[in-house]
Coordinates of C-alpha atoms in Angstrom, one line a residue:
M107 CA 0.0 0.0 0.0
T108 CA 2.8 2.4 0.9
D109 CA 4.6 1.7 -2.4
K110 CA 1.4 2.4 -4.3
C111 CA 0.9 5.7 -2.5
Q112 CA 4.5 6.7 -3.2
E113 CA 4.1 5.8 -6.8
K114 CA 0.8 7.8 -7.1
G115 CA 2.5 10.8 -5.4
M116 CA 5.4 10.6 -7.9
V117 CA 2.9 10.6 -10.8
I118 CA 1.1 13.7 -9.4
N119 CA 4.4 15.5 -8.9
M120 CA 5.4 14.8 -12.5
I121 CA 2.4 16.8 -13.9
Y122 CA 3.6 20.2 -15.1
L123 CA 1.0 22.9 -15.1
E124 CA 1.4 25.4 -17.9
R125 CA 1.8 28.9 -16.6
K126 CA 1.8 32.4 -18.1
V127 CA 5.4 32.9 -16.9
D128 CA 6.5 30.3 -19.5
A129 CA 5.8 32.6 -22.4
F130 CA 7.3 35.5 -20.5
L131 CA 10.6 33.6 -19.9
K132 CA 10.9 32.7 -23.6
K133 CA 10.3 36.3 -24.6
W134 CA 12.9 37.4 -22.0
K135 CA 15.5 35.0 -23.4
N136 CA 15.1 36.2 -26.9
D137 CA 15.6 39.8 -26.0
N138 CA 19.1 40.9 -27.0
N139 CA 19.1 43.6 -24.4
K140 CA 17.8 41.4 -21.5
K141 CA 18.7 42.2 -17.9
P142 CA 18.9 39.9 -14.9
L143 CA 15.4 38.8 -14.0
I144 CA 13.8 38.7 -10.6
I145 CA 10.7 36.5 -10.4
K146 CA 9.0 37.4 -7.2
G147 CA 5.7 36.3 -5.5
P148 CA 4.4 34.4 -2.5
R149 CA 5.7 31.0 -1.6
Q150 CA 4.6 27.8 -3.3
V151 CA 3.1 29.4 -6.4
G152 CA 5.4 27.5 -8.7
K153 CA 8.3 29.9 -9.3
T154 CA 11.1 27.4 -9.0
E155 CA 9.3 24.7 -11.0
S156 CA 8.7 27.0 -13.9
I157 CA 12.2 28.4 -14.0
R158 CA 13.7 24.9 -13.9
K159 CA 11.6 23.7 -16.8
F160 CA 12.5 26.8 -18.8
A161 CA 16.2 26.3 -18.0
K162 CA 16.2 22.6 -19.0
Q163 CA 14.6 23.4 -22.3
N164 CA 16.7 26.4 -23.3
Y165 CA 20.2 26.1 -21.9
Q166 CA 23.1 23.7 -22.3
N167 CA 24.4 24.6 -18.9
V168 CA 22.5 25.6 -15.7
V169 CA 24.1 26.7 -12.4
E170 CA 21.5 26.6 -9.7
I171 CA 22.1 27.9 -6.2
N172 CA 19.5 27.7 -3.4
F173 CA 20.4 30.0 -0.5
V174 CA 18.1 28.0 1.9
E175 CA 19.5 24.5 1.1
E176 CA 23.1 25.7 0.6
P177 CA 23.8 28.6 2.9
K178 CA 27.5 28.3 2.3
Y179 CA 27.0 30.2 -1.0
K180 CA 26.3 33.4 1.0
M181 CA 30.1 33.7 1.1
I182 CA 30.3 34.2 -2.7
T183 CA 30.4 38.0 -2.3
A184 CA 33.4 38.0 0.0
D185 CA 35.6 39.6 -2.6
G186 CA 32.9 42.1 -3.8
Y187 CA 30.0 42.1 -6.2
R188 CA 31.8 41.9 -9.6
A189 CA 30.5 39.0 -11.8
E190 CA 34.0 37.5 -12.2
D191 CA 34.7 37.5 -8.4
I192 CA 31.3 35.8 -7.6
I193 CA 31.9 33.2 -10.3
K194 CA 35.4 32.5 -9.0
N195 CA 34.0 32.0 -5.5
I196 CA 31.2 29.7 -6.7
T197 CA 33.7 27.5 -8.5
M198 CA 35.9 27.5 -5.3
L199 CA 33.0 26.1 -3.3
D200 CA 32.0 23.6 -6.1
P201 CA 34.5 23.0 -8.9
Y202 CA 31.9 21.0 -10.8
K203 CA 29.8 24.1 -11.5
K204 CA 30.8 25.2 -15.0
F205 CA 30.3 28.7 -16.6
V206 CA 30.2 28.7 -20.4
S207 CA 29.8 32.2 -21.8
G208 CA 26.6 32.6 -23.9
E209 CA 25.3 29.1 -22.9
T210 CA 24.8 29.4 -19.1
L211 CA 21.9 30.3 -17.0
I212 CA 22.7 31.2 -13.4
F213 CA 19.7 30.6 -11.2
F214 CA 19.8 32.1 -7.7
D215 CA 16.8 30.7 -5.7
E216 CA 15.4 31.8 -2.3
L217 CA 16.7 35.3 -2.7
Q218 CA 15.0 36.4 0.5
E219 CA 17.7 34.5 2.4
F220 CA 20.5 36.6 0.8
P221 CA 19.1 39.9 -0.5
E222 CA 22.6 41.3 -0.5
L223 CA 23.3 39.4 -3.7
S224 CA 21.0 41.9 -5.5
T225 CA 23.9 44.4 -5.6
A226 CA 25.7 42.0 -8.0
L227 CA 22.9 42.1 -10.6
K228 CA 24.3 45.4 -12.0
F229 CA 27.6 43.8 -12.6
F230 CA 26.2 40.7 -14.2
C231 CA 24.1 43.0 -16.4
I232 CA 27.2 44.9 -17.5
D233 CA 29.3 41.7 -17.9
G234 CA 26.7 40.2 -20.2
H235 CA 28.3 36.7 -20.5
F236 CA 25.6 34.9 -18.6
D237 CA 21.9 35.0 -18.2
V238 CA 20.7 35.4 -14.6
I239 CA 17.4 34.7 -12.9
C240 CA 16.7 35.2 -9.2
S241 CA 13.6 33.9 -7.4
G242 CA 12.3 34.5 -4.0
S243 CA 9.1 34.7 -2.0
M244 CA 8.2 38.1 -0.7
L245 CA 8.3 36.7 2.8
G246 CA 11.2 38.4 4.4
V247 CA 12.6 39.8 1.1
Q248 CA 14.1 43.2 1.8
Y249 CA 12.9 44.3 -1.6
H250 CA 13.4 48.0 -1.1
R251 CA 17.1 47.3 -0.8
I252 CA 17.0 45.3 -4.0
E253 CA 15.2 48.2 -5.7
S254 CA 17.8 50.7 -4.7
N255 CA 20.8 48.5 -5.5
S256 CA 19.7 47.3 -8.9
V257 CA 17.7 50.1 -10.4
G258 CA 18.0 50.1 -14.2
Y259 CA 19.8 46.8 -14.2
K260 CA 17.1 44.2 -13.6
T261 CA 13.6 43.1 -14.8
D262 CA 10.9 42.2 -12.4
Y263 CA 8.1 39.7 -12.9
E264 CA 5.3 39.2 -10.4
M265 CA 4.1 35.6 -10.2
Y266 CA 0.8 34.5 -8.6
S267 CA -1.0 31.3 -8.0
L268 CA -3.0 30.0 -11.1
D269 CA -5.7 32.3 -12.4
F270 CA -8.8 30.8 -14.0
E271 CA -7.3 30.8 -17.4
E272 CA -4.3 28.7 -16.2
F273 CA -6.8 26.5 -14.4
L274 CA -8.6 25.9 -17.7
W275 CA -5.3 25.0 -19.3
A276 CA -4.7 22.5 -16.6
K277 CA -8.1 20.9 -17.4
G278 CA -7.1 20.6 -21.1
Y279 CA -8.8 23.6 -22.6
D280 CA -6.6 25.5 -25.1
N281 CA -6.4 29.2 -26.0
S282 CA -9.2 29.0 -28.6
F283 CA -11.7 28.3 -25.7
V284 CA -10.7 31.5 -24.0
D285 CA -10.5 33.5 -27.2
D286 CA -14.1 32.4 -28.0
M287 CA -15.2 33.6 -24.5
L288 CA -13.6 37.0 -25.1
K289 CA -15.3 37.3 -28.5
H290 CA -18.6 36.7 -26.9
M291 CA -17.9 39.5 -24.4
Q292 CA -16.9 41.9 -27.1
S293 CA -19.9 41.2 -29.3
Q294 CA -22.3 40.9 -26.4
I295 CA -23.6 37.6 -27.8
P296 CA -24.7 35.4 -24.9
L297 CA -22.8 32.1 -24.4
N298 CA -24.7 28.9 -25.2
D299 CA -26.1 26.6 -22.5
V300 CA -23.3 24.1 -22.9
T301 CA -20.5 26.7 -22.4
I302 CA -22.3 28.2 -19.4
S303 CA -22.8 24.8 -17.7
V304 CA -19.2 23.7 -18.3
C305 CA -17.7 27.0 -17.2
E306 CA -19.8 27.4 -14.1
G307 CA -18.9 23.8 -13.0
L308 CA -15.2 24.4 -13.6
F309 CA -15.4 27.8 -11.9
L310 CA -17.0 26.4 -8.8
D311 CA -14.3 23.8 -8.6
Y312 CA -11.7 26.6 -8.9
C313 CA -13.5 28.6 -6.2
V314 CA -13.2 25.6 -3.8
L315 CA -9.6 24.8 -4.8
G316 CA -8.0 28.1 -5.4
G317 CA -4.9 28.3 -7.6
M318 CA -2.0 26.9 -5.6
P319 CA -0.2 24.5 -7.9
A320 CA 0.0 21.7 -5.3
V321 CA -3.8 21.7 -4.9
V322 CA -4.6 22.0 -8.6
R323 CA -2.1 19.3 -9.6
E324 CA -3.7 16.9 -7.2
Y325 CA -7.2 17.7 -8.4
V326 CA -6.1 17.2 -12.1
A327 CA -4.5 13.9 -11.3
K328 CA -7.3 12.5 -9.3
G329 CA -10.3 14.2 -10.9
T330 CA -11.8 14.8 -7.5
F331 CA -11.4 17.0 -4.4
E332 CA -9.7 14.1 -2.6
G333 CA -6.9 15.3 -0.5
S334 CA -7.4 19.0 -1.5
L335 CA -8.4 20.2 1.9
E336 CA -5.4 18.6 3.6
T337 CA -3.1 20.2 1.1
Q338 CA -4.7 23.6 1.5
R339 CA -4.5 23.4 5.3
Q340 CA -0.8 22.4 5.1
L341 CA -0.2 25.5 3.0
L342 CA -1.9 27.5 5.7
L343 CA 0.4 26.0 8.3
D344 CA 3.4 26.8 6.1
Y345 CA 2.3 30.4 5.8
R346 CA 1.8 30.7 9.5
E347 CA 5.2 29.1 10.1
D348 CA 6.8 31.7 7.7
I349 CA 5.2 34.5 9.7
R350 CA 6.9 33.0 12.8
K351 CA 10.2 32.6 11.0
Y352 CA 10.5 36.1 9.4
V353 CA 8.8 38.3 12.0
Q354 CA 10.0 39.0 15.5
G355 CA 8.3 40.1 18.7
M356 CA 4.8 41.6 19.1
D357 CA 4.4 42.0 15.3
Q358 CA 4.3 38.3 14.9
T359 CA 1.2 38.0 17.1
R360 CA -0.4 41.0 15.4
I361 CA 0.2 39.6 11.9
L362 CA -1.3 36.2 12.8
N363 CA -4.3 38.0 14.4
V364 CA -5.0 40.0 11.2
F365 CA -4.5 36.8 9.1
N366 CA -7.0 34.8 11.2
H367 CA -9.6 37.6 11.3
I368 CA -10.0 38.0 7.6
P369 CA -12.6 35.2 6.9
P370 CA -15.1 36.2 9.7
Q371 CA -14.9 39.9 8.7
L372 CA -15.4 39.0 5.0
A373 CA -18.5 37.0 6.0
K374 CA -20.2 40.1 7.3
E375 CA -22.4 42.4 5.2
N376 CA -20.1 45.3 5.9
K377 CA -16.8 43.8 4.6
K378 CA -14.6 46.7 5.7
F379 CA -11.8 45.3 7.8
Q380 CA -12.1 46.6 11.4
I381 CA -8.9 46.6 13.4
S382 CA -11.0 47.1 16.6
K383 CA -12.3 43.5 16.1
V384 CA -8.9 42.0 15.9
A385 CA -7.9 42.6 19.5
S386 CA -9.1 44.6 22.5
G387 CA -7.9 48.2 22.2
A388 CA -6.3 47.6 18.8
R389 CA -5.5 50.7 16.8
F390 CA -4.7 51.2 13.1
K391 CA -1.3 52.8 13.8
D392 CA -0.2 49.7 15.7
Y393 CA -1.4 47.3 12.9
R394 CA -0.6 49.3 9.7
G395 CA 2.8 47.7 9.3
C396 CA 1.4 44.2 9.9
I397 CA -1.2 44.6 7.1
E398 CA 1.5 46.0 4.7
W399 CA 3.7 43.0 5.6
L400 CA 1.0 40.5 4.7
N401 CA 0.4 42.4 1.4
D402 CA 4.2 42.5 0.6
A403 CA 4.4 38.8 1.3
G404 CA 1.7 38.2 -1.3
I405 CA -0.7 36.6 1.2
I406 CA -3.4 39.3 1.0
N407 CA -4.7 41.9 -1.3
I408 CA -5.6 45.3 0.1
C409 CA -8.7 47.1 -1.3
H410 CA -8.6 50.8 -0.5
C411 CA -11.7 53.0 0.1
L412 CA -11.8 56.0 -2.3
H413 CA -12.3 59.5 -0.9
F414 CA -14.6 60.0 -3.9
P415 CA -15.2 57.9 -7.1
E416 CA -13.1 60.0 -9.6
L417 CA -9.8 59.9 -11.3
P418 CA -6.9 59.7 -10.5
L419 CA -7.1 56.6 -8.2
K420 CA -3.6 56.8 -6.7
G421 CA -3.6 58.8 -3.5
N422 CA -7.4 59.2 -3.7
Y423 CA -8.2 56.9 -0.8
E424 CA -8.5 56.9 3.0
E425 CA -5.6 55.1 4.6
T426 CA -7.6 53.8 7.6
K427 CA -10.5 52.3 5.5
Y428 CA -9.9 49.2 3.5
K429 CA -11.1 45.6 2.8
L430 CA -8.7 42.7 3.0
Y431 CA -8.9 39.7 0.7
F432 CA -6.8 36.6 0.4
A433 CA -4.5 36.6 -2.6
D434 CA -5.6 33.0 -3.2
S435 CA -9.2 32.2 -2.5
G436 CA -8.2 28.6 -1.7
L437 CA -6.7 30.0 1.6
L438 CA -10.1 31.5 2.5
V439 CA -11.9 28.2 1.8
A440 CA -9.3 26.3 3.8
M441 CA -10.0 28.4 6.9
L442 CA -13.8 27.6 7.0
D443 CA -15.0 25.2 9.6
D444 CA -15.5 21.5 9.0
A445 CA -19.3 21.7 8.5
A446 CA -18.9 24.4 5.9
Q447 CA -16.1 22.4 4.2
D448 CA -18.4 19.3 3.8
D449 CA -21.2 21.4 2.5
L450 CA -18.9 23.2 0.1
R451 CA -17.2 20.1 -1.4
M452 CA -20.2 17.8 -1.4
N453 CA -23.0 20.1 -2.3
K454 CA -21.2 23.1 -3.8
N455 CA -23.1 25.2 -1.3
L456 CA -21.1 28.4 -0.4
G457 CA -23.5 29.3 2.4
V458 CA -22.8 32.5 4.4
Y459 CA -19.5 32.9 2.6
K460 CA -21.1 33.0 -0.9
G461 CA -20.8 36.8 -1.3
A462 CA -17.4 36.9 0.4
L463 CA -15.9 34.2 -1.7
Y464 CA -17.2 35.6 -5.0
E465 CA -16.0 39.0 -4.1
N466 CA -12.6 37.6 -3.0
I467 CA -12.2 35.7 -6.2
V468 CA -13.1 38.6 -8.5
G469 CA -10.7 40.9 -6.5
E470 CA -8.1 38.2 -6.9
A471 CA -8.7 38.0 -10.7
L472 CA -8.4 41.8 -11.0
V473 CA -5.0 41.8 -9.2
K474 CA -3.7 38.9 -11.3
C475 CA -4.5 40.8 -14.5
G476 CA -2.7 43.9 -13.2
Y477 CA -5.2 46.1 -11.4
E478 CA -4.9 47.6 -7.9
L479 CA -8.0 47.3 -5.8
Y480 CA -10.3 50.2 -4.8
Y481 CA -13.9 50.4 -3.5
Y482 CA -16.2 53.2 -2.4
K483 CA -18.7 53.5 0.4
R484 CA -20.4 56.8 1.2
E485 CA -20.8 57.1 4.9
D486 CA -24.1 59.1 4.8
S487 CA -26.0 56.7 2.5
T488 CA -26.3 53.1 1.2
L489 CA -24.2 54.0 -1.9
E490 CA -21.4 51.4 -2.1
E491 CA -19.5 49.8 -5.0
D492 CA -17.3 46.7 -4.7
F493 CA -14.4 47.7 -7.0
F494 CA -13.2 50.3 -9.5
V495 CA -10.9 49.9 -12.5
R496 CA -9.8 52.6 -14.9
T497 CA -9.0 53.1 -18.6
A498 CA -7.0 56.1 -19.9
S499 CA -10.0 58.4 -19.5
E500 CA -12.7 56.6 -17.7
L501 CA -13.5 55.2 -14.2
I502 CA -15.5 52.0 -14.3
P503 CA -17.4 50.6 -11.3
V504 CA -17.3 46.8 -11.0
E505 CA -20.0 45.1 -9.0
V506 CA -20.0 41.5 -7.7
K507 CA -23.5 40.0 -7.2
A508 CA -24.0 36.6 -5.5
V509 CA -27.3 36.5 -7.5
D510 CA -28.3 38.6 -10.5
G511 CA -30.3 41.5 -9.2
R512 CA -30.7 45.3 -9.2
S513 CA -27.6 47.5 -9.1
K514 CA -28.9 50.6 -7.4
S515 CA -25.5 52.0 -6.4
M516 CA -24.0 51.4 -9.9
R517 CA -27.0 53.2 -11.5
T518 CA -26.6 56.1 -9.2
L519 CA -22.9 56.4 -10.1
I520 CA -23.6 56.1 -13.9
E521 CA -26.5 58.6 -13.9
G522 CA -25.3 61.1 -11.3
K523 CA -23.9 64.3 -12.8
K524 CA -21.2 64.7 -10.1
Y525 CA -19.6 61.4 -11.1
S526 CA -18.3 62.8 -14.3
D527 CA -15.6 60.1 -14.9
I528 CA -18.1 57.3 -14.8
H529 CA -20.2 56.5 -18.0
Y530 CA -20.9 52.8 -17.7
G531 CA -20.4 49.9 -15.3
I532 CA -19.6 46.2 -15.2
K533 CA -21.4 43.5 -13.2
F534 CA -20.2 40.0 -12.5
S535 CA -22.8 37.5 -11.3
R536 CA -24.2 34.1 -11.9
S537 CA -25.7 35.1 -15.3
N538 CA -25.0 35.2 -19.0
I539 CA -23.6 38.0 -21.0
G540 CA -25.9 40.9 -21.3
Y541 CA -26.3 44.7 -21.4
S542 CA -28.9 47.1 -20.1
D543 CA -28.9 50.8 -19.0
N544 CA -25.2 51.2 -19.5
I545 CA -24.4 48.1 -17.4
Y546 CA -22.5 45.2 -19.0
T547 CA -23.2 41.9 -17.3
F548 CA -20.8 39.0 -17.4
P549 CA -20.6 35.6 -15.6
Y550 CA -18.1 35.4 -12.7
F551 CA -15.8 33.2 -14.7
C552 CA -15.1 36.0 -17.2
A553 CA -13.4 38.2 -14.6
F554 CA -9.9 37.2 -15.6
L555 CA -10.6 38.6 -19.1
L556 CA -11.6 42.1 -17.9
K557 CA -8.4 43.9 -18.8
R558 CA -8.3 42.3 -22.3
Y559 CA -11.9 43.2 -22.8
L560 CA -11.5 46.8 -21.8
S561 CA -8.3 47.1 -23.9
S562 CA -10.3 45.8 -27.0
C563 CA -13.0 48.4 -26.4
K564 CA -10.7 51.4 -27.0

């Protein structure tokens, strides 16, 4: 039995999930003026796996150094940060590592353990004999130091857990399936019943699983939710352990308190995150750094409350008013109680968390396609809008409805003369594609296409 389990585990681990970073890496390699690349993002989203696959397929020679597994390599800058000095020290530590000019990729993994190396990227860029990729989770990465030391000499790529498009790829659907979905959005032609049924089913599975590769890979291999909850909960334990590892003193407790309070606060009708509910006497100024840490770590997404729904968005928000969402909805699901878990997986019933989960997953989709998150709630009325995105000249309210219904706030924003930057709105709900009274309606599962849709409407 043990041998069969091990064999099954090996088969699951052999499944490679196609990612959007794959195409980016190929484009980067073919750029004659490429700079050292830093792929950043939260832990366990597949950074190392994607880089290794790319390296194997595109380089005759790969030198990989992991600063967690091999801390001895933190000595390689002993003689300074010039490329030739670092390479000399690497070969001193391991003479079997070879450096062939024009044919070698140097891969520095777990950069958060040795951020000082970032200073060397300038010199590798100037040297130009070797391609360099660094990878690290945002947990503990002193990224502001990396920014200052390497400005102009590096390229950044932000990697996330799988979005719904990558999930569709994992399930065997190709680009033509997504292209057809986008064409329907552009033409406002409703999707047929087969497409709606298939996509709703897949999207519900994605809601339950989230996009962490370990969870999705197991689901693809087994075709069921078997083992998914255990894997999700192990990921939660890993995140909590990282908080304990990288944070010291009182902030450790405060960060864990914020992390644990996100699900119950999202479940409430007023989803604004209230620091006062986290701990007795808690104040924003004491917790601000904790929230920023979780955001920098890629664990949460912060949605800021606008002063007023108008352009520009940057700087136009209240620092003490915000909503907190999980960067991967699977983490939210994993934190539900056992009864809710059973109902969710067996009956696809989202219960009290229905609105929270759909709002979280749409917010997650917006971040993954490049938007920052903003919402608006007017204190003296019921006027409230879930999200806002912008084009070059317009502000667009985005509403998430658990069920398709009236959009009173959105209509007020569109029709009100004082909201001059707003001309139409977008609503995501469990519905088909439609349009009425300057509101475009799309199914939830189309959220990942929003940026492409708006770009095509110019």
